[in-house]
Amino acid sequence: MRPSNLLVVPFREVRHFMPEDSLHVEAIGVRAQQNHWRIPAHRHEGLHQFQLLTAGALVGTLDGERHALRAPVALMLAPGVVHGFDYEPDSVGTQVTVPSSALASLCAHSPVVAQRLAQTLVLDAACLGDNAADCARHFSVLAEEFQSQRIGRAEALQSQLVLLALWFLRQEIAATGIGRRQALRDTLVQRYRALLERHFHEHRPLAFYAQALEVTADHLSRVCRAVASTSALALLHERVVLEAKRVLAHTPMTVSEAALHLGFDDAAYFSRFFKAEVGCAPSEFRLRIASGAQAVPAPGRSQSR
């Protein structure tokens, strides 16, 4: 049994005063002001969060990456991402929290959409451009429906949620210039990443993932190199390293406990793996994070695998 992750904030805690709802909408200031405008680093397993800041500013940390942003800014946080925010006092905005399983079921007819929802998106003022008002409208309609008790409220909330999620994905595609051809080409890699989320703890060989995706391991790697500029094995290792960094930086687990949590039977092997991927031992990485150092540069091996 893996040690419990102390970072996880469950949905019942997010929606503590409206337990009957399948999603939750609230003003950013509700919790931020209670915590002196600081939300400590935490994570949600199986939850998506959508956030719109319409006034003020924030400094956010998403899996160790720092973002200093001034309104308007829109965020979509995928499940498992360790995130924390320092808001400028009196900042204004809205946050929507929804179980990822519910969102996935609403998008079940579109696998490409469901797969792309596994990514975290940060849309700053430059990305939003003239569409900031459109984004605000989506949040406003959802918030108004959430507060109402009109007939069909649950169905309306679900419909508005899908529109909000699609708005994020379309805006990200427009901002990055990704067209339909690349979106279709990305599908295999997105499916592979989704499998990694479910199985990366299990140390499965690449052949396991290729068989599940009904392709050869060589084809999977070729597509990963074309789309993600790295190999399929490197993406697997990156996912394991990401979880290792989350645990080392944000939980009191020992290195041995972290190794067990990640499916390593041998803590020494885990330490060697981590050092080869990150460039320093797990204990040194934890000390650097504790001292306020930025992310440690990787030695650059993964691109060639």
mmCIF file of C-alpha atoms in Angstrom:
data_model
loop_
_atom_site.group_PDB
_atom_site.id
_atom_site.type_symbol
_atom_site.label_atom_id
_atom_site.label_comp_id
_atom_site.label_asym_id
_atom_site.label_seq_id
_atom_site.Cartn_x
_atom_site.Cartn_y
_atom_site.Cartn_z
ATOM 1 C CA MET A 1 0.000 0.000 0.000
ATOM 2 C CA ARG A 2 1.363 3.408 -0.937
ATOM 3 C CA PRO A 3 1.740 6.040 1.789
ATOM 4 C CA SER A 4 -1.119 8.525 1.814
ATOM 5 C CA ASN A 5 -0.534 11.796 0.022
ATOM 6 C CA LEU A 6 -1.229 14.580 2.505
ATOM 7 C CA LEU A 7 -1.700 17.142 -0.251
ATOM 8 C CA VAL A 8 -4.993 15.865 -1.589
ATOM 9 C CA VAL A 9 -8.014 18.098 -1.033
ATOM 10 C CA PRO A 10 -11.190 16.076 -1.741
ATOM 11 C CA PHE A 11 -14.253 17.417 -3.528
ATOM 12 C CA ARG A 12 -16.398 17.184 -0.390
ATOM 13 C CA GLU A 13 -14.103 19.760 1.196
ATOM 14 C CA VAL A 14 -14.268 22.048 -1.825
ATOM 15 C CA ARG A 15 -18.090 22.067 -1.801
ATOM 16 C CA HIS A 16 -18.513 21.878 1.971
ATOM 17 C CA PHE A 17 -21.701 23.942 2.147
ATOM 18 C CA MET A 18 -23.485 22.565 -0.947
ATOM 19 C CA PRO A 19 -22.813 18.801 -0.777
ATOM 20 C CA GLU A 20 -25.630 17.874 -3.149
ATOM 21 C CA ASP A 21 -24.094 19.569 -6.198
ATOM 22 C CA SER A 22 -21.918 17.761 -8.726
ATOM 23 C CA LEU A 23 -19.844 20.902 -9.321
ATOM 24 C CA HIS A 24 -19.015 23.948 -7.274
ATOM 25 C CA VAL A 25 -18.773 27.643 -8.188
ATOM 26 C CA GLU A 26 -17.493 30.355 -5.899
ATOM 27 C CA ALA A 27 -15.753 33.716 -5.939
ATOM 28 C CA ILE A 28 -11.974 33.522 -5.591
ATOM 29 C CA GLY A 29 -12.120 35.873 -2.620
ATOM 30 C CA VAL A 30 -14.221 33.454 -0.537
ATOM 31 C CA ARG A 31 -11.234 31.285 0.404
ATOM 32 C CA ALA A 32 -8.397 33.600 -0.550
ATOM 33 C CA GLN A 33 -9.503 36.335 1.847
ATOM 34 C CA GLN A 34 -9.911 33.805 4.677
ATOM 35 C CA ASN A 35 -6.289 32.742 4.100
ATOM 36 C CA HIS A 36 -4.871 36.286 3.788
ATOM 37 C CA TRP A 37 -4.937 35.968 -0.010
ATOM 38 C CA ARG A 38 -2.644 32.940 -0.036
ATOM 39 C CA ILE A 39 -3.746 29.437 -1.087
ATOM 40 C CA PRO A 40 -1.025 26.962 0.013
ATOM 41 C CA ALA A 41 0.236 24.351 -2.413
ATOM 42 C CA HIS A 42 -2.102 21.364 -2.680
ATOM 43 C CA ARG A 43 -3.526 18.974 -5.236
ATOM 44 C CA HIS A 44 -6.870 17.438 -6.179
ATOM 45 C CA GLU A 45 -7.104 13.862 -7.414
ATOM 46 C CA GLY A 46 -9.886 13.475 -9.937
ATOM 47 C CA LEU A 47 -10.908 17.127 -10.011
ATOM 48 C CA HIS A 48 -10.724 19.802 -12.704
ATOM 49 C CA GLN A 49 -10.681 23.459 -11.752
ATOM 50 C CA PHE A 50 -11.396 26.430 -14.001
ATOM 51 C CA GLN A 51 -10.436 29.878 -12.767
ATOM 52 C CA LEU A 52 -10.939 33.377 -14.159
ATOM 53 C CA LEU A 53 -9.272 36.409 -12.587
ATOM 54 C CA THR A 54 -10.990 39.603 -13.730
ATOM 55 C CA ALA A 55 -9.253 42.127 -11.442
ATOM 56 C CA GLY A 56 -5.985 42.084 -9.535
ATOM 57 C CA ALA A 57 -3.039 39.728 -9.946
ATOM 58 C CA LEU A 58 -1.643 36.423 -8.785
ATOM 59 C CA VAL A 59 1.614 34.541 -8.493
ATOM 60 C CA GLY A 60 0.843 30.887 -9.084
ATOM 61 C CA THR A 61 3.002 27.803 -8.783
ATOM 62 C CA LEU A 62 1.922 24.856 -10.935
ATOM 63 C CA ASP A 63 4.030 21.735 -10.398
ATOM 64 C CA GLY A 64 6.961 23.949 -9.411
ATOM 65 C CA GLU A 65 6.639 26.349 -12.343
ATOM 66 C CA ARG A 66 6.090 29.962 -11.301
ATOM 67 C CA HIS A 67 3.575 32.184 -13.117
ATOM 68 C CA ALA A 68 3.243 35.901 -12.305
ATOM 69 C CA LEU A 69 0.001 37.040 -13.942
ATOM 70 C CA ARG A 70 -2.193 40.115 -13.964
ATOM 71 C CA ALA A 71 -5.899 40.073 -14.827
ATOM 72 C CA PRO A 72 -7.442 39.084 -17.073
ATOM 73 C CA VAL A 73 -6.141 35.528 -16.791
ATOM 74 C CA ALA A 74 -7.892 32.165 -17.192
ATOM 75 C CA LEU A 75 -6.628 28.835 -15.844
ATOM 76 C CA MET A 76 -7.665 25.232 -16.350
ATOM 77 C CA LEU A 77 -6.035 22.940 -13.783
ATOM 78 C CA ALA A 78 -5.903 19.245 -14.616
ATOM 79 C CA PRO A 79 -6.186 16.594 -11.879
ATOM 80 C CA GLY A 80 -3.089 15.920 -9.799
ATOM 81 C CA VAL A 81 -1.328 19.216 -10.482
ATOM 82 C CA VAL A 82 0.223 20.657 -7.323
ATOM 83 C CA HIS A 83 -0.872 24.287 -7.284
ATOM 84 C CA GLY A 84 -0.746 27.242 -4.943
ATOM 85 C CA PHE A 85 -1.587 30.915 -5.378
ATOM 86 C CA ASP A 86 -0.623 34.232 -3.837
ATOM 87 C CA TYR A 87 -3.266 36.777 -4.830
ATOM 88 C CA GLU A 88 -2.974 40.519 -4.780
ATOM 89 C CA PRO A 89 -5.368 41.655 -2.011
ATOM 90 C CA ASP A 90 -8.910 42.358 -3.220
ATOM 91 C CA SER A 91 -8.413 40.430 -6.441
ATOM 92 C CA VAL A 92 -11.680 39.440 -8.113
ATOM 93 C CA GLY A 93 -12.563 36.304 -10.005
ATOM 94 C CA THR A 94 -14.468 33.018 -10.115
ATOM 95 C CA GLN A 95 -13.469 29.377 -9.658
ATOM 96 C CA VAL A 96 -15.345 26.302 -10.859
ATOM 97 C CA THR A 97 -14.515 22.840 -9.470
ATOM 98 C CA VAL A 98 -15.883 19.633 -10.980
ATOM 99 C CA PRO A 99 -15.082 15.910 -10.687
ATOM 100 C CA SER A 100 -13.061 14.943 -13.739
ATOM 101 C CA SER A 101 -15.137 11.775 -14.169
ATOM 102 C CA ALA A 102 -18.276 13.891 -14.572
ATOM 103 C CA LEU A 103 -16.564 16.116 -17.110
ATOM 104 C CA ALA A 104 -15.251 13.081 -19.004
ATOM 105 C CA SER A 105 -18.725 11.520 -19.152
ATOM 106 C CA LEU A 106 -20.127 14.737 -20.616
ATOM 107 C CA CYS A 107 -17.434 14.629 -23.317
ATOM 108 C CA ALA A 108 -17.602 10.864 -23.897
ATOM 109 C CA HIS A 109 -18.807 11.360 -27.482
ATOM 110 C CA SER A 110 -15.585 13.226 -28.289
ATOM 111 C CA PRO A 111 -12.459 11.290 -27.220
ATOM 112 C CA VAL A 112 -10.143 13.992 -28.586
ATOM 113 C CA VAL A 113 -11.778 16.601 -26.351
ATOM 114 C CA ALA A 114 -11.694 14.290 -23.328
ATOM 115 C CA GLN A 115 -8.017 13.537 -23.878
ATOM 116 C CA ARG A 116 -7.039 17.187 -24.276
ATOM 117 C CA LEU A 117 -8.708 17.978 -20.969
ATOM 118 C CA ALA A 118 -5.838 16.151 -19.264
ATOM 119 C CA GLN A 119 -3.584 19.180 -19.758
ATOM 120 C CA THR A 120 -3.262 22.294 -17.624
ATOM 121 C CA LEU A 121 -3.818 25.564 -19.492
ATOM 122 C CA VAL A 122 -2.670 29.058 -18.527
ATOM 123 C CA LEU A 123 -4.189 31.789 -20.672
ATOM 124 C CA ASP A 124 -2.765 35.202 -19.827
ATOM 125 C CA ALA A 125 -3.975 38.588 -21.075
ATOM 126 C CA ALA A 126 -1.992 38.220 -24.308
ATOM 127 C CA CYS A 127 -3.587 34.827 -25.041
ATOM 128 C CA LEU A 128 -7.070 36.011 -24.140
ATOM 129 C CA GLY A 129 -6.875 39.179 -26.221
ATOM 130 C CA ASP A 130 -10.330 40.372 -27.232
ATOM 131 C CA ASN A 131 -11.886 37.130 -25.954
ATOM 132 C CA ALA A 132 -11.616 37.996 -22.253
ATOM 133 C CA ALA A 133 -15.202 39.254 -22.223
ATOM 134 C CA ASP A 134 -16.398 36.034 -23.854
ATOM 135 C CA CYS A 135 -14.624 34.014 -21.165
ATOM 136 C CA ALA A 136 -16.186 36.165 -18.436
ATOM 137 C CA ARG A 137 -19.607 35.546 -19.962
ATOM 138 C CA HIS A 138 -19.180 31.767 -19.706
ATOM 139 C CA PHE A 139 -18.202 32.016 -16.041
ATOM 140 C CA SER A 140 -21.015 34.465 -15.315
ATOM 141 C CA VAL A 141 -23.720 32.283 -16.884
ATOM 142 C CA LEU A 142 -22.445 29.220 -15.006
ATOM 143 C CA ALA A 143 -22.304 31.118 -11.705
ATOM 144 C CA GLU A 144 -25.821 32.515 -12.195
ATOM 145 C CA GLU A 145 -27.211 29.046 -12.901
ATOM 146 C CA PHE A 146 -25.377 27.629 -9.890
ATOM 147 C CA GLN A 147 -27.032 30.151 -7.578
ATOM 148 C CA SER A 148 -30.496 29.612 -9.062
ATOM 149 C CA GLN A 149 -33.096 26.999 -8.228
ATOM 150 C CA ARG A 150 -34.802 26.959 -11.601
ATOM 151 C CA ILE A 151 -36.178 23.854 -13.236
ATOM 152 C CA GLY A 152 -33.516 21.928 -15.153
ATOM 153 C CA ARG A 153 -30.743 23.432 -13.048
ATOM 154 C CA ALA A 154 -28.556 20.285 -13.040
ATOM 155 C CA GLU A 155 -28.859 19.849 -16.814
ATOM 156 C CA ALA A 156 -28.129 23.527 -17.428
ATOM 157 C CA LEU A 157 -25.043 23.361 -15.207
ATOM 158 C CA GLN A 158 -23.744 20.361 -17.146
ATOM 159 C CA SER A 159 -24.338 22.056 -20.479
ATOM 160 C CA GLN A 160 -22.653 25.277 -19.387
ATOM 161 C CA LEU A 161 -19.708 23.293 -18.016
ATOM 162 C CA VAL A 162 -19.115 21.625 -21.374
ATOM 163 C CA LEU A 163 -19.248 25.009 -23.108
ATOM 164 C CA LEU A 164 -16.735 26.412 -20.620
ATOM 165 C CA ALA A 165 -14.323 23.495 -21.117
ATOM 166 C CA LEU A 166 -14.641 23.769 -24.896
ATOM 167 C CA TRP A 167 -13.984 27.500 -24.695
ATOM 168 C CA PHE A 168 -10.662 26.801 -22.944
ATOM 169 C CA LEU A 169 -9.610 24.191 -25.488
ATOM 170 C CA ARG A 170 -10.569 26.331 -28.477
ATOM 171 C CA GLN A 171 -8.812 29.352 -27.057
ATOM 172 C CA GLU A 172 -5.661 27.341 -26.423
ATOM 173 C CA ILE A 173 -5.726 26.005 -29.980
ATOM 174 C CA ALA A 174 -6.210 29.504 -31.378
ATOM 175 C CA ALA A 175 -3.468 30.963 -29.173
ATOM 176 C CA THR A 176 -0.901 28.322 -30.104
ATOM 177 C CA GLY A 177 -1.892 28.014 -33.760
ATOM 178 C CA ILE A 178 -2.723 24.325 -33.514
ATOM 179 C CA GLY A 179 -4.978 23.342 -36.391
ATOM 180 C CA ARG A 180 -7.182 20.392 -37.101
ATOM 181 C CA ARG A 181 -4.407 18.361 -38.708
ATOM 182 C CA GLN A 182 -2.162 18.565 -35.673
ATOM 183 C CA ALA A 183 -5.095 17.960 -33.332
ATOM 184 C CA LEU A 184 -5.791 14.702 -35.129
ATOM 185 C CA ARG A 185 -2.101 13.769 -35.106
ATOM 186 C CA ASP A 186 -1.970 14.454 -31.377
ATOM 187 C CA THR A 187 -4.695 11.921 -30.633
ATOM 188 C CA LEU A 188 -2.387 8.924 -30.196
ATOM 189 C CA VAL A 189 -0.069 10.859 -27.890
ATOM 190 C CA GLN A 190 -3.025 12.112 -25.855
ATOM 191 C CA ARG A 191 -4.312 8.551 -25.490
ATOM 192 C CA TYR A 192 -0.834 7.451 -24.447
ATOM 193 C CA ARG A 193 -0.625 10.196 -21.821
ATOM 194 C CA ALA A 194 -4.031 9.146 -20.497
ATOM 195 C CA LEU A 195 -2.771 5.563 -20.119
ATOM 196 C CA LEU A 196 0.344 6.826 -18.348
ATOM 197 C CA GLU A 197 -1.844 8.574 -15.780
ATOM 198 C CA ARG A 198 -3.457 5.251 -14.901
ATOM 199 C CA HIS A 199 -0.420 2.978 -14.996
ATOM 200 C CA PHE A 200 2.836 4.909 -14.471
ATOM 201 C CA HIS A 201 3.122 3.588 -10.887
ATOM 202 C CA GLU A 202 3.145 0.025 -12.208
ATOM 203 C CA HIS A 203 6.432 0.180 -14.153
ATOM 204 C CA ARG A 204 4.882 -1.411 -17.219
ATOM 205 C CA PRO A 205 7.101 -1.879 -20.303
ATOM 206 C CA LEU A 206 6.509 0.257 -23.381
ATOM 207 C CA ALA A 207 5.098 -2.811 -25.137
ATOM 208 C CA PHE A 208 2.185 -2.817 -22.671
ATOM 209 C CA TYR A 209 1.164 0.710 -23.687
ATOM 210 C CA ALA A 210 1.663 0.024 -27.398
ATOM 211 C CA GLN A 211 -0.509 -3.079 -27.223
ATOM 212 C CA ALA A 212 -3.252 -1.181 -25.364
ATOM 213 C CA LEU A 213 -3.154 1.501 -28.072
ATOM 214 C CA GLU A 214 -3.115 -1.120 -30.856
ATOM 215 C CA VAL A 215 0.141 0.120 -32.393
ATOM 216 C CA THR A 216 3.739 -1.068 -32.327
ATOM 217 C CA ALA A 217 6.197 0.353 -29.816
ATOM 218 C CA ASP A 218 8.264 1.792 -32.674
ATOM 219 C CA HIS A 219 5.239 3.560 -34.173
ATOM 220 C CA LEU A 220 4.288 4.968 -30.775
ATOM 221 C CA SER A 221 7.774 6.381 -30.314
ATOM 222 C CA ARG A 222 7.849 7.856 -33.832
ATOM 223 C CA VAL A 223 4.575 9.687 -33.245
ATOM 224 C CA CYS A 224 5.719 10.882 -29.819
ATOM 225 C CA ARG A 225 8.892 12.269 -31.352
ATOM 226 C CA ALA A 226 6.904 14.029 -34.073
ATOM 227 C CA VAL A 227 4.327 15.516 -31.704
ATOM 228 C CA ALA A 228 6.154 15.913 -28.393
ATOM 229 C CA SER A 229 9.777 16.042 -29.639
ATOM 230 C CA THR A 230 10.735 13.157 -27.387
ATOM 231 C CA SER A 231 10.340 9.390 -27.233
ATOM 232 C CA ALA A 232 7.507 7.397 -25.720
ATOM 233 C CA LEU A 233 9.853 6.013 -23.065
ATOM 234 C CA ALA A 234 11.000 9.534 -22.195
ATOM 235 C CA LEU A 235 7.383 10.620 -21.699
ATOM 236 C CA LEU A 236 6.887 7.688 -19.340
ATOM 237 C CA HIS A 237 9.979 8.623 -17.365
ATOM 238 C CA GLU A 238 8.942 12.291 -17.298
ATOM 239 C CA ARG A 239 5.611 11.336 -15.742
ATOM 240 C CA VAL A 240 7.313 9.285 -13.030
ATOM 241 C CA VAL A 241 9.754 12.131 -12.341
ATOM 242 C CA LEU A 242 6.927 14.665 -12.149
ATOM 243 C CA GLU A 243 5.196 12.615 -9.458
ATOM 244 C CA ALA A 244 8.499 12.165 -7.639
ATOM 245 C CA LYS A 245 9.072 15.927 -7.605
ATOM 246 C CA ARG A 246 5.547 16.536 -6.315
ATOM 247 C CA VAL A 247 6.030 14.088 -3.460
ATOM 248 C CA LEU A 248 9.524 15.280 -2.526
ATOM 249 C CA ALA A 249 8.616 18.966 -2.648
ATOM 250 C CA HIS A 250 5.209 18.895 -1.022
ATOM 251 C CA THR A 251 4.915 15.928 1.361
ATOM 252 C CA PRO A 252 6.880 14.731 4.406
ATOM 253 C CA MET A 253 7.491 11.298 2.860
ATOM 254 C CA THR A 254 11.002 9.937 3.251
ATOM 255 C CA VAL A 255 12.913 9.003 0.110
ATOM 256 C CA SER A 256 12.135 5.345 0.820
ATOM 257 C CA GLU A 257 8.426 6.116 1.204
ATOM 258 C CA ALA A 258 8.489 8.153 -2.002
ATOM 259 C CA ALA A 259 10.104 5.222 -3.815
ATOM 260 C CA LEU A 260 7.351 2.896 -2.570
ATOM 261 C CA HIS A 261 4.661 5.405 -3.539
ATOM 262 C CA LEU A 262 6.075 5.422 -7.082
ATOM 263 C CA GLY A 263 6.231 1.650 -7.353
ATOM 264 C CA PHE A 264 9.977 1.190 -6.782
ATOM 265 C CA ASP A 265 10.842 -1.809 -4.602
ATOM 266 C CA ASP A 266 14.410 -0.560 -4.156
ATOM 267 C CA ALA A 267 14.938 2.973 -2.785
ATOM 268 C CA ALA A 268 18.539 2.975 -4.026
ATOM 269 C CA TYR A 269 17.369 2.225 -7.571
ATOM 270 C CA PHE A 270 14.802 5.017 -7.303
ATOM 271 C CA SER A 271 17.553 7.426 -6.227
ATOM 272 C CA ARG A 272 19.732 6.441 -9.184
ATOM 273 C CA PHE A 273 16.794 6.799 -11.581
ATOM 274 C CA PHE A 274 15.892 10.229 -10.177
ATOM 275 C CA LYS A 275 19.472 11.491 -10.346
ATOM 276 C CA ALA A 276 19.862 10.292 -13.939
ATOM 277 C CA GLU A 277 16.660 12.096 -14.953
ATOM 278 C CA VAL A 278 16.883 15.268 -12.852
ATOM 279 C CA GLY A 279 20.599 15.759 -12.306
ATOM 280 C CA CYS A 280 20.654 15.456 -8.520
ATOM 281 C CA ALA A 281 19.692 12.957 -5.828
ATOM 282 C CA PRO A 282 16.187 13.077 -4.302
ATOM 283 C CA SER A 283 17.523 14.362 -0.973
ATOM 284 C CA GLU A 284 19.441 17.151 -2.713
ATOM 285 C CA PHE A 285 16.376 18.097 -4.761
ATOM 286 C CA ARG A 286 14.312 18.362 -1.577
ATOM 287 C CA LEU A 287 16.959 20.588 0.062
ATOM 288 C CA ARG A 288 17.044 22.887 -2.969
ATOM 289 C CA ILE A 289 13.262 23.235 -2.956
ATOM 290 C CA ALA A 290 13.242 23.901 0.792
ATOM 291 C CA SER A 291 15.858 26.629 0.342
ATOM 292 C CA GLY A 292 13.770 28.318 -2.336
ATOM 293 C CA ALA A 293 15.859 27.258 -5.330
ATOM 294 C CA GLN A 294 14.193 26.984 -8.714
ATOM 295 C CA ALA A 295 13.777 23.721 -10.598
ATOM 296 C CA VAL A 296 16.960 21.731 -11.138
ATOM 297 C CA PRO A 297 17.972 21.451 -14.808
ATOM 298 C CA ALA A 298 17.768 17.914 -16.159
ATOM 299 C CA PRO A 299 20.905 16.365 -17.659
ATOM 300 C CA GLY A 300 19.244 16.152 -21.085
ATOM 301 C CA ARG A 301 19.282 12.410 -21.611
ATOM 302 C CA SER A 302 15.592 11.824 -22.230
ATOM 303 C CA GLN A 303 15.491 13.335 -25.711
ATOM 304 C CA SER A 304 17.622 10.554 -27.120
ATOM 305 C CA ARG A 305 15.730 7.589 -25.698
#
